[in-house]
PDB file of C-alpha atoms in Angstrom:
ATOM      1  CA  MET R1143      -3.203  30.914  99.946  1.00  0.00           C
ATOM      2  CA  PRO R1144      -3.339  27.444 101.601  1.00  0.00           C
ATOM      3  CA  ARG R1145      -4.904  24.674  99.545  1.00  0.00           C
ATOM      4  CA  SER R1146      -7.635  24.204 102.180  1.00  0.00           C
ATOM      5  CA  HIS R1147      -8.719  27.829 101.732  1.00  0.00           C
ATOM      6  CA  ASN R1148      -8.781  27.392  97.975  1.00  0.00           C
ATOM      7  CA  ALA R1149     -10.933  24.296  98.388  1.00  0.00           C
ATOM      8  CA  ILE R1150     -13.391  26.155 100.647  1.00  0.00           C
ATOM      9  CA  ASP R1151     -13.547  29.125  98.276  1.00  0.00           C
ATOM     10  CA  GLY R1152     -13.998  26.779  95.325  1.00  0.00           C
ATOM     11  CA  PHE R1153     -16.850  24.980  97.077  1.00  0.00           C
ATOM     12  CA  ALA R1154     -18.552  28.256  98.018  1.00  0.00           C
ATOM     13  CA  VAL R1155     -18.259  29.653  94.487  1.00  0.00           C
ATOM     14  CA  ASP R1156     -19.473  26.385  92.990  1.00  0.00           C
ATOM     15  CA  LEU R1157     -22.472  26.252  95.350  1.00  0.00           C
ATOM     16  CA  LEU R1158     -23.413  29.876  94.688  1.00  0.00           C
ATOM     17  CA  GLY R1159     -23.016  29.328  90.953  1.00  0.00           C
ATOM     18  CA  GLN R1160     -25.291  26.283  91.072  1.00  0.00           C
ATOM     19  CA  ILE R1161     -27.970  28.181  93.002  1.00  0.00           C
ATOM     20  CA  ILE R1162     -27.921  31.103  90.555  1.00  0.00           C
ATOM     21  CA  THR R1163     -27.846  28.802  87.522  1.00  0.00           C
ATOM     22  CA  GLN R1164     -30.707  26.631  88.791  1.00  0.00           C
ATOM     23  CA  PHE R1165     -32.831  29.686  89.566  1.00  0.00           C
ATOM     24  CA  LEU R1166     -32.279  31.263  86.151  1.00  0.00           C
ATOM     25  CA  THR R1167     -32.835  27.907  84.450  1.00  0.00           C
ATOM     26  CA  PHE R1168     -36.169  27.547  86.248  1.00  0.00           C
ATOM     27  CA  VAL R1169     -37.167  31.087  85.248  1.00  0.00           C
ATOM     28  CA  SER R1170     -36.013  30.664  81.636  1.00  0.00           C
ATOM     29  CA  ILE R1171     -37.874  27.407  80.906  1.00  0.00           C
ATOM     30  CA  PRO R1172     -41.391  28.939  80.659  1.00  0.00           C
ATOM     31  CA  ILE R1173     -40.001  31.728  78.461  1.00  0.00           C
ATOM     32  CA  ILE R1174     -38.349  29.275  76.078  1.00  0.00           C
ATOM     33  CA  ILE R1175     -41.406  27.010  75.973  1.00  0.00           C
ATOM     34  CA  SER R1176     -43.698  29.948  75.210  1.00  0.00           C
ATOM     35  CA  ASN R1177     -41.505  30.899  72.239  1.00  0.00           C
ATOM     36  CA  THR R1178     -40.945  27.422  70.802  1.00  0.00           C
ATOM     37  CA  ASN R1179     -43.059  24.446  69.880  1.00  0.00           C
ATOM     38  CA  GLN R1180     -43.629  22.295  72.987  1.00  0.00           C
ATOM     39  CA  SER R1181     -42.843  19.046  71.234  1.00  0.00           C
ATOM     40  CA  ASN R1182     -39.616  20.553  69.867  1.00  0.00           C
ATOM     41  CA  TYR R1183     -38.574  21.596  73.362  1.00  0.00           C
ATOM     42  CA  GLY R1184     -39.297  18.039  74.403  1.00  0.00           C
ATOM     43  CA  PHE R1185     -36.859  16.955  71.702  1.00  0.00           C
ATOM     44  CA  TRP R1186     -34.211  19.159  73.268  1.00  0.00           C
ATOM     45  CA  LEU R1187     -34.705  17.690  76.742  1.00  0.00           C
ATOM     46  CA  THR R1188     -34.618  14.153  75.412  1.00  0.00           C
ATOM     47  CA  ILE R1189     -31.500  14.816  73.338  1.00  0.00           C
ATOM     48  CA  GLY R1190     -29.861  16.118  76.499  1.00  0.00           C
ATOM     49  CA  SER R1191     -30.626  12.845  78.262  1.00  0.00           C
ATOM     50  CA  ILE R1192     -29.212  10.835  75.351  1.00  0.00           C
ATOM     51  CA  MET R1193     -26.013  12.904  75.349  1.00  0.00           C
ATOM     52  CA  THR R1194     -25.642  12.438  79.108  1.00  0.00           C
ATOM     53  CA  TRP R1195     -25.764   8.691  78.626  1.00  0.00           C
ATOM     54  CA  ILE R1196     -23.185   8.813  75.826  1.00  0.00           C
ATOM     55  CA  SER R1197     -20.873  10.985  77.952  1.00  0.00           C
ATOM     56  CA  ILE R1198     -20.058   7.879  79.986  1.00  0.00           C
ATOM     57  CA  THR R1199     -17.489   7.219  77.237  1.00  0.00           C
ATOM     58  CA  ASP R1200     -15.007   9.526  79.037  1.00  0.00           C
ATOM     59  CA  LEU R1201     -14.501   6.721  81.618  1.00  0.00           C
ATOM     60  CA  GLY R1202     -13.870   9.238  84.410  1.00  0.00           C
ATOM     61  CA  ILE R1203     -10.505  10.307  82.993  1.00  0.00           C
ATOM     62  CA  GLY R1204     -11.170  13.980  83.732  1.00  0.00           C
ATOM     63  CA  THR R1205     -11.229  13.393  87.490  1.00  0.00           C
ATOM     64  CA  ALA R1206      -8.248  11.069  87.262  1.00  0.00           C
ATOM     65  CA  LEU R1207      -6.254  13.681  85.318  1.00  0.00           C
ATOM     66  CA  THR R1208      -6.679  16.314  88.034  1.00  0.00           C
ATOM     67  CA  ARG R1209      -5.608  13.890  90.749  1.00  0.00           C
ATOM     68  CA  GLN R1210      -2.587  12.594  88.822  1.00  0.00           C
ATOM     69  CA  LEU R1211      -1.501  16.096  87.844  1.00  0.00           C
ATOM     70  CA  ILE R1212      -1.517  17.181  91.490  1.00  0.00           C
ATOM     71  CA  LYS R1213       0.608  14.137  92.339  1.00  0.00           C
ATOM     72  CA  VAL R1214       3.134  14.866  89.567  1.00  0.00           C
ATOM     73  CA  GLN R1215       3.481  18.506  90.576  1.00  0.00           C
ATOM     74  CA  THR R1216       4.039  17.516  94.189  1.00  0.00           C
ATOM     75  CA  ILE R1217       6.812  15.013  93.450  1.00  0.00           C
ATOM     76  CA  PHE R1218       8.745  16.600  90.563  1.00  0.00           C
ATOM     77  CA  ALA R1219      10.260  20.022  89.837  1.00  0.00           C
ATOM     78  CA  GLY R1220      12.056  21.891  87.072  1.00  0.00           C
ATOM     79  CA  SER R1221      12.558  20.275  83.677  1.00  0.00           C
ATOM     80  CA  GLN R1222      11.531  16.880  85.039  1.00  0.00           C
ATOM     81  CA  LEU R1223       8.190  18.338  86.122  1.00  0.00           C
ATOM     82  CA  LEU R1224       7.662  19.847  82.669  1.00  0.00           C
ATOM     83  CA  ASP R1225       8.375  16.511  80.985  1.00  0.00           C
ATOM     84  CA  LYS R1226       6.102  14.545  83.320  1.00  0.00           C
ATOM     85  CA  ARG R1227       3.338  17.111  83.004  1.00  0.00           C
ATOM     86  CA  ASN R1228       3.520  17.093  79.199  1.00  0.00           C
ATOM     87  CA  VAL R1229       3.375  13.285  79.105  1.00  0.00           C
ATOM     88  CA  LEU R1230       0.383  13.170  81.436  1.00  0.00           C
ATOM     89  CA  LEU R1231      -1.524  15.929  79.632  1.00  0.00           C
ATOM     90  CA  SER R1232      -0.731  14.550  76.184  1.00  0.00           C
ATOM     91  CA  THR R1233      -1.858  11.069  77.222  1.00  0.00           C
ATOM     92  CA  SER R1234      -5.118  12.473  78.581  1.00  0.00           C
ATOM     93  CA  PHE R1235      -5.672  14.609  75.493  1.00  0.00           C
ATOM     94  CA  VAL R1236      -5.185  11.649  73.141  1.00  0.00           C
ATOM     95  CA  PHE R1237      -7.636   9.601  75.176  1.00  0.00           C
ATOM     96  CA  PHE R1238     -10.179  12.433  75.147  1.00  0.00           C
ATOM     97  CA  LEU R1239      -9.883  12.687  71.361  1.00  0.00           C
ATOM     98  CA  ILE R1240     -10.619   8.976  71.089  1.00  0.00           C
ATOM     99  CA  ALA R1241     -13.518   9.357  73.530  1.00  0.00           C
ATOM    100  CA  ALA R1242     -14.851  12.273  71.452  1.00  0.00           C
ATOM    101  CA  ILE R1243     -14.820  10.124  68.313  1.00  0.00           C
ATOM    102  CA  VAL R1244     -16.576   7.288  70.152  1.00  0.00           C
ATOM    103  CA  PHE R1245     -19.092   9.802  71.536  1.00  0.00           C
ATOM    104  CA  PHE R1246     -19.947  11.140  68.099  1.00  0.00           C
ATOM    105  CA  VAL R1247     -20.076   7.693  66.489  1.00  0.00           C
ATOM    106  CA  CYS R1248     -22.451   6.513  69.231  1.00  0.00           C
ATOM    107  CA  SER R1249     -24.567   9.601  68.558  1.00  0.00           C
ATOM    108  CA  ILE R1250     -24.756   8.699  64.856  1.00  0.00           C
ATOM    109  CA  LEU R1251     -25.706   5.097  65.641  1.00  0.00           C
ATOM    110  CA  LEU R1252     -28.381   6.125  68.139  1.00  0.00           C
ATOM    111  CA  TYR R1253     -29.940   8.769  65.881  1.00  0.00           C
ATOM    112  CA  PRO R1254     -32.191   6.453  63.780  1.00  0.00           C
ATOM    113  CA  VAL R1255     -33.115   4.525  66.925  1.00  0.00           C
ATOM    114  CA  SER R1256     -34.160   7.743  68.681  1.00  0.00           C
ATOM    115  CA  ILE R1257     -36.375   8.753  65.753  1.00  0.00           C
ATOM    116  CA  LYS R1258     -38.351   5.525  66.080  1.00  0.00           C
ATOM    117  CA  TRP R1259     -38.282   5.505  69.873  1.00  0.00           C
ATOM    118  CA  PHE R1260     -39.682   9.031  70.207  1.00  0.00           C
ATOM    119  CA  HIS R1261     -41.966   8.834  67.167  1.00  0.00           C
ATOM    120  CA  ILE R1262     -40.451  11.845  65.395  1.00  0.00           C
ATOM    121  CA  SER R1263     -42.761  12.903  62.587  1.00  0.00           C
ATOM    122  CA  ALA R1264     -41.595  13.717  59.066  1.00  0.00           C
ATOM    123  CA  ALA R1265     -42.529  17.365  59.643  1.00  0.00           C
ATOM    124  CA  ASP R1266     -40.243  17.576  62.693  1.00  0.00           C
ATOM    125  CA  ASN R1267     -37.419  15.502  61.264  1.00  0.00           C
ATOM    126  CA  ARG R1268     -35.273  18.424  60.034  1.00  0.00           C
ATOM    127  CA  THR R1269     -35.520  20.288  63.346  1.00  0.00           C
ATOM    128  CA  TYR R1270     -34.730  17.141  65.298  1.00  0.00           C
ATOM    129  CA  PHE R1271     -31.786  16.308  63.027  1.00  0.00           C
ATOM    130  CA  LEU R1272     -30.111  19.718  63.360  1.00  0.00           C
ATOM    131  CA  THR R1273     -30.747  19.947  67.089  1.00  0.00           C
ATOM    132  CA  TYR R1274     -29.493  16.425  67.700  1.00  0.00           C
ATOM    133  CA  PHE R1275     -26.231  16.715  65.800  1.00  0.00           C
ATOM    134  CA  LEU R1276     -25.385  20.221  67.009  1.00  0.00           C
ATOM    135  CA  ALA R1277     -25.738  18.902  70.554  1.00  0.00           C
ATOM    136  CA  ALA R1278     -23.740  15.770  69.680  1.00  0.00           C
ATOM    137  CA  PHE R1279     -20.903  17.832  68.196  1.00  0.00           C
ATOM    138  CA  ALA R1280     -20.863  20.123  71.240  1.00  0.00           C
ATOM    139  CA  GLY R1281     -20.694  17.099  73.542  1.00  0.00           C
ATOM    140  CA  ALA R1282     -17.903  15.489  71.537  1.00  0.00           C
ATOM    141  CA  ILE R1283     -15.577  18.495  71.382  1.00  0.00           C
ATOM    142  CA  SER R1284     -16.160  19.299  75.062  1.00  0.00           C
ATOM    143  CA  LEU R1285     -14.235  16.137  76.010  1.00  0.00           C
ATOM    144  CA  PRO R1286     -10.749  17.058  74.701  1.00  0.00           C
ATOM    145  CA  LEU R1287     -11.298  20.734  75.495  1.00  0.00           C
ATOM    146  CA  SER R1288     -12.053  19.917  79.149  1.00  0.00           C
ATOM    147  CA  ILE R1289      -8.359  19.305  79.738  1.00  0.00           C
ATOM    148  CA  TYR R1290      -7.737  23.015  80.322  1.00  0.00           C
ATOM    149  CA  GLY R1291     -10.180  23.144  83.215  1.00  0.00           C
ATOM    150  CA  GLY R1292      -8.409  20.136  84.703  1.00  0.00           C
ATOM    151  CA  ILE R1293      -5.094  21.990  84.563  1.00  0.00           C
ATOM    152  CA  LEU R1294      -6.528  24.923  86.514  1.00  0.00           C
ATOM    153  CA  GLU R1295      -8.195  22.635  89.071  1.00  0.00           C
ATOM    154  CA  ALA R1296      -4.917  20.824  89.699  1.00  0.00           C
ATOM    155  CA  ASN R1297      -3.079  24.108  90.275  1.00  0.00           C
ATOM    156  CA  GLN R1298      -5.335  25.521  92.984  1.00  0.00           C
ATOM    157  CA  LYS R1299      -7.284  27.652  90.521  1.00  0.00           C
ATOM    158  CA  MET R1300     -10.610  26.095  91.448  1.00  0.00           C
ATOM    159  CA  VAL R1301     -12.326  29.432  91.998  1.00  0.00           C
ATOM    160  CA  LEU R1302     -11.260  30.644  88.562  1.00  0.00           C
ATOM    161  CA  ASN R1303     -12.403  27.428  86.901  1.00  0.00           C
ATOM    162  CA  ARG R1304     -15.772  27.470  88.688  1.00  0.00           C
ATOM    163  CA  ASN R1305     -16.278  31.163  87.869  1.00  0.00           C
ATOM    164  CA  VAL R1306     -15.682  30.457  84.186  1.00  0.00           C
ATOM    165  CA  ALA R1307     -18.077  27.491  84.346  1.00  0.00           C
ATOM    166  CA  THR R1308     -20.776  29.602  86.019  1.00  0.00           C
ATOM    167  CA  GLY R1309     -20.276  32.421  83.524  1.00  0.00           C
ATOM    168  CA  ALA R1310     -20.570  29.946  80.649  1.00  0.00           C
ATOM    169  CA  SER R1311     -23.801  28.539  82.098  1.00  0.00           C
ATOM    170  CA  LEU R1312     -25.268  32.029  82.445  1.00  0.00           C
ATOM    171  CA  PHE R1313     -24.273  32.862  78.869  1.00  0.00           C
ATOM    172  CA  ASN R1314     -25.970  29.678  77.679  1.00  0.00           C
ATOM    173  CA  ILE R1315     -29.193  30.532  79.516  1.00  0.00           C
ATOM    174  CA  PHE R1316     -29.384  34.144  78.311  1.00  0.00           C
ATOM    175  CA  PHE R1317     -28.396  33.319  74.736  1.00  0.00           C
ATOM    176  CA  SER R1318     -30.947  30.488  74.633  1.00  0.00           C
ATOM    177  CA  VAL R1319     -33.721  32.803  75.818  1.00  0.00           C
ATOM    178  CA  ILE R1320     -32.785  35.500  73.289  1.00  0.00           C
ATOM    179  CA  CYS R1321     -32.573  32.990  70.417  1.00  0.00           C
ATOM    180  CA  SER R1322     -35.888  31.369  71.319  1.00  0.00           C
ATOM    181  CA  TYR R1323     -37.534  34.799  71.400  1.00  0.00           C
ATOM    182  CA  ILE R1324     -36.055  35.905  68.053  1.00  0.00           C
ATOM    183  CA  PHE R1325     -35.997  32.691  66.022  1.00  0.00           C
ATOM    184  CA  LYS R1326     -38.755  30.624  67.707  1.00  0.00           C
ATOM    185  CA  ASP R1327     -36.741  27.490  66.984  1.00  0.00           C
ATOM    186  CA  VAL R1328     -35.265  24.864  69.309  1.00  0.00           C
ATOM    187  CA  GLN R1329     -32.263  24.356  67.010  1.00  0.00           C
ATOM    188  CA  PHE R1330     -30.761  27.531  68.441  1.00  0.00           C
ATOM    189  CA  LEU R1331     -30.701  25.995  71.919  1.00  0.00           C
ATOM    190  CA  ALA R1332     -28.215  23.466  70.563  1.00  0.00           C
ATOM    191  CA  LEU R1333     -26.310  26.247  68.803  1.00  0.00           C
ATOM    192  CA  SER R1334     -26.161  28.130  72.096  1.00  0.00           C
ATOM    193  CA  LEU R1335     -24.730  25.035  73.762  1.00  0.00           C
ATOM    194  CA  LEU R1336     -22.063  24.703  71.068  1.00  0.00           C
ATOM    195  CA  LEU R1337     -21.058  28.366  71.371  1.00  0.00           C
ATOM    196  CA  THR R1338     -20.937  28.041  75.151  1.00  0.00           C
ATOM    197  CA  VAL R1339     -18.558  25.069  74.930  1.00  0.00           C
ATOM    198  CA  LEU R1340     -16.279  26.931  72.514  1.00  0.00           C
ATOM    199  CA  ILE R1341     -16.209  30.193  74.466  1.00  0.00           C
ATOM    200  CA  LYS R1342     -15.682  28.467  77.821  1.00  0.00           C
ATOM    201  CA  SER R1343     -12.858  26.353  76.402  1.00  0.00           C
ATOM    202  CA  LEU R1344     -11.180  29.370  74.809  1.00  0.00           C
ATOM    203  CA  ILE R1345     -11.197  31.228  78.135  1.00  0.00           C
ATOM    204  CA  LEU R1346      -9.833  28.217  80.027  1.00  0.00           C
ATOM    205  CA  TYR R1347      -7.181  27.702  77.337  1.00  0.00           C
ATOM    206  CA  PHE R1348      -6.059  31.310  77.769  1.00  0.00           C
ATOM    207  CA  PHE R1349      -5.724  31.088  81.550  1.00  0.00           C
ATOM    208  CA  ALA R1350      -4.085  27.649  81.474  1.00  0.00           C
ATOM    209  CA  HIS R1351      -1.373  28.786  79.044  1.00  0.00           C
ATOM    210  CA  LYS R1352      -0.983  32.118  80.792  1.00  0.00           C
ATOM    211  CA  ASN R1353      -0.193  30.536  84.161  1.00  0.00           C
ATOM    212  CA  TYR R1354       1.487  27.228  83.314  1.00  0.00           C
ATOM    213  CA  GLU R1355       4.042  25.953  80.840  1.00  0.00           C
ATOM    214  CA  PHE R1356       2.959  22.817  78.980  1.00  0.00           C
ATOM    215  CA  SER R1357       2.590  21.392  75.494  1.00  0.00           C
ATOM    216  CA  LEU R1358       0.444  18.657  73.965  1.00  0.00           C
ATOM    217  CA  SER R1359       1.892  16.118  71.548  1.00  0.00           C
ATOM    218  CA  PHE R1360       0.746  12.759  70.174  1.00  0.00           C
ATOM    219  CA  SER R1361       4.333  11.515  70.457  1.00  0.00           C
ATOM    220  CA  SER R1362       4.245  12.047  74.241  1.00  0.00           C
ATOM    221  CA  PHE R1363       1.465   9.497  74.746  1.00  0.00           C
ATOM    222  CA  SER R1364       2.344   7.017  77.497  1.00  0.00           C
ATOM    223  CA  LYS R1365       0.675   3.635  77.830  1.00  0.00           C
ATOM    224  CA  GLN R1366       1.689   3.462  81.485  1.00  0.00           C
ATOM    225  CA  GLU R1367       0.125   6.847  82.274  1.00  0.00           C
ATOM    226  CA  PHE R1368      -3.005   5.848  80.386  1.00  0.00           C
ATOM    227  CA  GLN R1369      -3.384   2.679  82.470  1.00  0.00           C
ATOM    228  CA  GLY R1370      -2.971   4.716  85.654  1.00  0.00           C
ATOM    229  CA  LEU R1371      -5.633   7.202  84.564  1.00  0.00           C
ATOM    230  CA  LEU R1372      -8.013   4.441  83.531  1.00  0.00           C
ATOM    231  CA  LYS R1373      -7.591   2.555  86.798  1.00  0.00           C
ATOM    232  CA  PHE R1374      -8.295   5.602  88.943  1.00  0.00           C
ATOM    233  CA  GLY R1375     -11.037   7.044  86.742  1.00  0.00           C
ATOM    234  CA  GLY R1376     -13.003   3.800  86.608  1.00  0.00           C
ATOM    235  CA  ASN R1377     -13.968   4.103  90.276  1.00  0.00           C
ATOM    236  CA  PHE R1378     -15.515   7.533  89.721  1.00  0.00           C
ATOM    237  CA  GLN R1379     -17.254   6.350  86.589  1.00  0.00           C
ATOM    238  CA  LEU R1380     -19.341   3.893  88.597  1.00  0.00           C
ATOM    239  CA  ALA R1381     -20.778   6.793  90.594  1.00  0.00           C
ATOM    240  CA  LYS R1382     -21.397   8.765  87.410  1.00  0.00           C
ATOM    241  CA  LEU R1383     -23.182   5.787  85.864  1.00  0.00           C
ATOM    242  CA  ALA R1384     -25.446   5.442  88.894  1.00  0.00           C
ATOM    243  CA  ASN R1385     -26.294   9.157  88.781  1.00  0.00           C
ATOM    244  CA  THR R1386     -26.985   8.976  85.035  1.00  0.00           C
ATOM    245  CA  VAL R1387     -29.375   6.062  85.504  1.00  0.00           C
ATOM    246  CA  ALA R1388     -31.163   7.858  88.348  1.00  0.00           C
ATOM    247  CA  SER R1389     -31.530  11.257  86.665  1.00  0.00           C
ATOM    248  CA  ASN R1390     -31.891  10.559  82.936  1.00  0.00           C
ATOM    249  CA  THR R1391     -33.521   7.180  82.343  1.00  0.00           C
ATOM    250  CA  ASP R1392     -36.992   8.432  83.262  1.00  0.00           C
ATOM    251  CA  ASN R1393     -36.771  11.215  80.656  1.00  0.00           C
ATOM    252  CA  LEU R1394     -36.310   8.708  77.857  1.00  0.00           C
ATOM    253  CA  PHE R1395     -39.296   6.589  78.838  1.00  0.00           C
ATOM    254  CA  ILE R1396     -41.522   9.604  79.543  1.00  0.00           C
ATOM    255  CA  GLY R1397     -40.784  11.104  76.132  1.00  0.00           C
ATOM    256  CA  SER R1398     -41.470   7.784  74.443  1.00  0.00           C
ATOM    257  CA  ASN R1399     -44.605   6.649  76.269  1.00  0.00           C
ATOM    258  CA  LEU R1400     -46.377   9.549  77.961  1.00  0.00           C
ATOM    259  CA  GLY R1401     -45.939  12.335  75.419  1.00  0.00           C
ATOM    260  CA  TRP R1402     -44.210  15.680  75.471  1.00  0.00           C
ATOM    261  CA  ASP R1403     -46.790  17.492  77.638  1.00  0.00           C
ATOM    262  CA  SER R1404     -46.165  15.070  80.506  1.00  0.00           C
ATOM    263  CA  PHE R1405     -42.447  15.329  79.853  1.00  0.00           C
ATOM    264  CA  LEU R1406     -42.463  19.126  80.159  1.00  0.00           C
ATOM    265  CA  PHE R1407     -44.585  19.051  83.317  1.00  0.00           C
ATOM    266  CA  ILE R1408     -42.235  16.606  85.028  1.00  0.00           C
ATOM    267  CA  HIS R1409     -39.187  18.566  83.853  1.00  0.00           C
ATOM    268  CA  LEU R1410     -40.547  21.738  85.439  1.00  0.00           C
ATOM    269  CA  HIS R1411     -41.382  19.774  88.571  1.00  0.00           C
ATOM    270  CA  GLN R1412     -37.815  18.445  88.798  1.00  0.00           C
ATOM    271  CA  ASN R1413     -36.301  21.914  88.377  1.00  0.00           C
ATOM    272  CA  PHE R1414     -38.622  23.320  91.045  1.00  0.00           C
ATOM    273  CA  PHE R1415     -37.410  20.819  93.618  1.00  0.00           C
ATOM    274  CA  LYS R1416     -33.787  21.478  92.668  1.00  0.00           C
ATOM    275  CA  LEU R1417     -34.442  25.036  93.781  1.00  0.00           C
ATOM    276  CA  PHE R1418     -36.337  24.067  96.926  1.00  0.00           C
ATOM    277  CA  PRO R1419     -35.121  20.655  98.140  1.00  0.00           C
ATOM    278  CA  SER R1420     -36.881  19.095 101.102  1.00  0.00           C
TER     279      SER R1420
END
């Protein structure tokens, strides 16, 4: 199938997946809130905003990897292609591991600050702690594991990658609703996120290794490839930073100054208009 057709199919699947995911997210929020403490659910939303800010540590390498991998596979063939691919993937993987460590360290450093900023009470401290660090761990490991999705994207498997992503999102929603109904505890929302990351990555790992020959090695790290990835990824990171500021900064100030009831109302309002944009 021509690459243009794959791109169109990938866009259509991605758009449909976003519509379904947004609708189910909107429907699931009242169910989760009704089965958990409102302030605890506010914790979860705020933690999500914090993790989104910390995710800037990937420096846009994911997008750069896909672009560079396409370029390598267009220019080289045979054993030379395998060598170039392994160097590029290994370099990206090493960087993602470093980014994951930085992500988790930043999470640790921001934890005591967030407790003071959001006025977490002693009674809620244990719940906040477990929820926060489960989410932080999920965010950290998602960075190196994202390399398998990049491999599929670069090899015209966009539809497959988007289908897996949509399926993972649906699993996260349904598992979160079930856990909130059974356990009445926001910690299980973070556990659901962690399981979703692991399951999604395992599926992508399977398909990546099934379709393409490659290996990851620390010894294959290339400083030159790293500089190329960093140079290209930095441009995309500026756009990601702008989007992060626009979509997540308000959550932090609302949770700190207006209280969790206002936070939840505005969150529902935002999700409503994602479903029905003007």
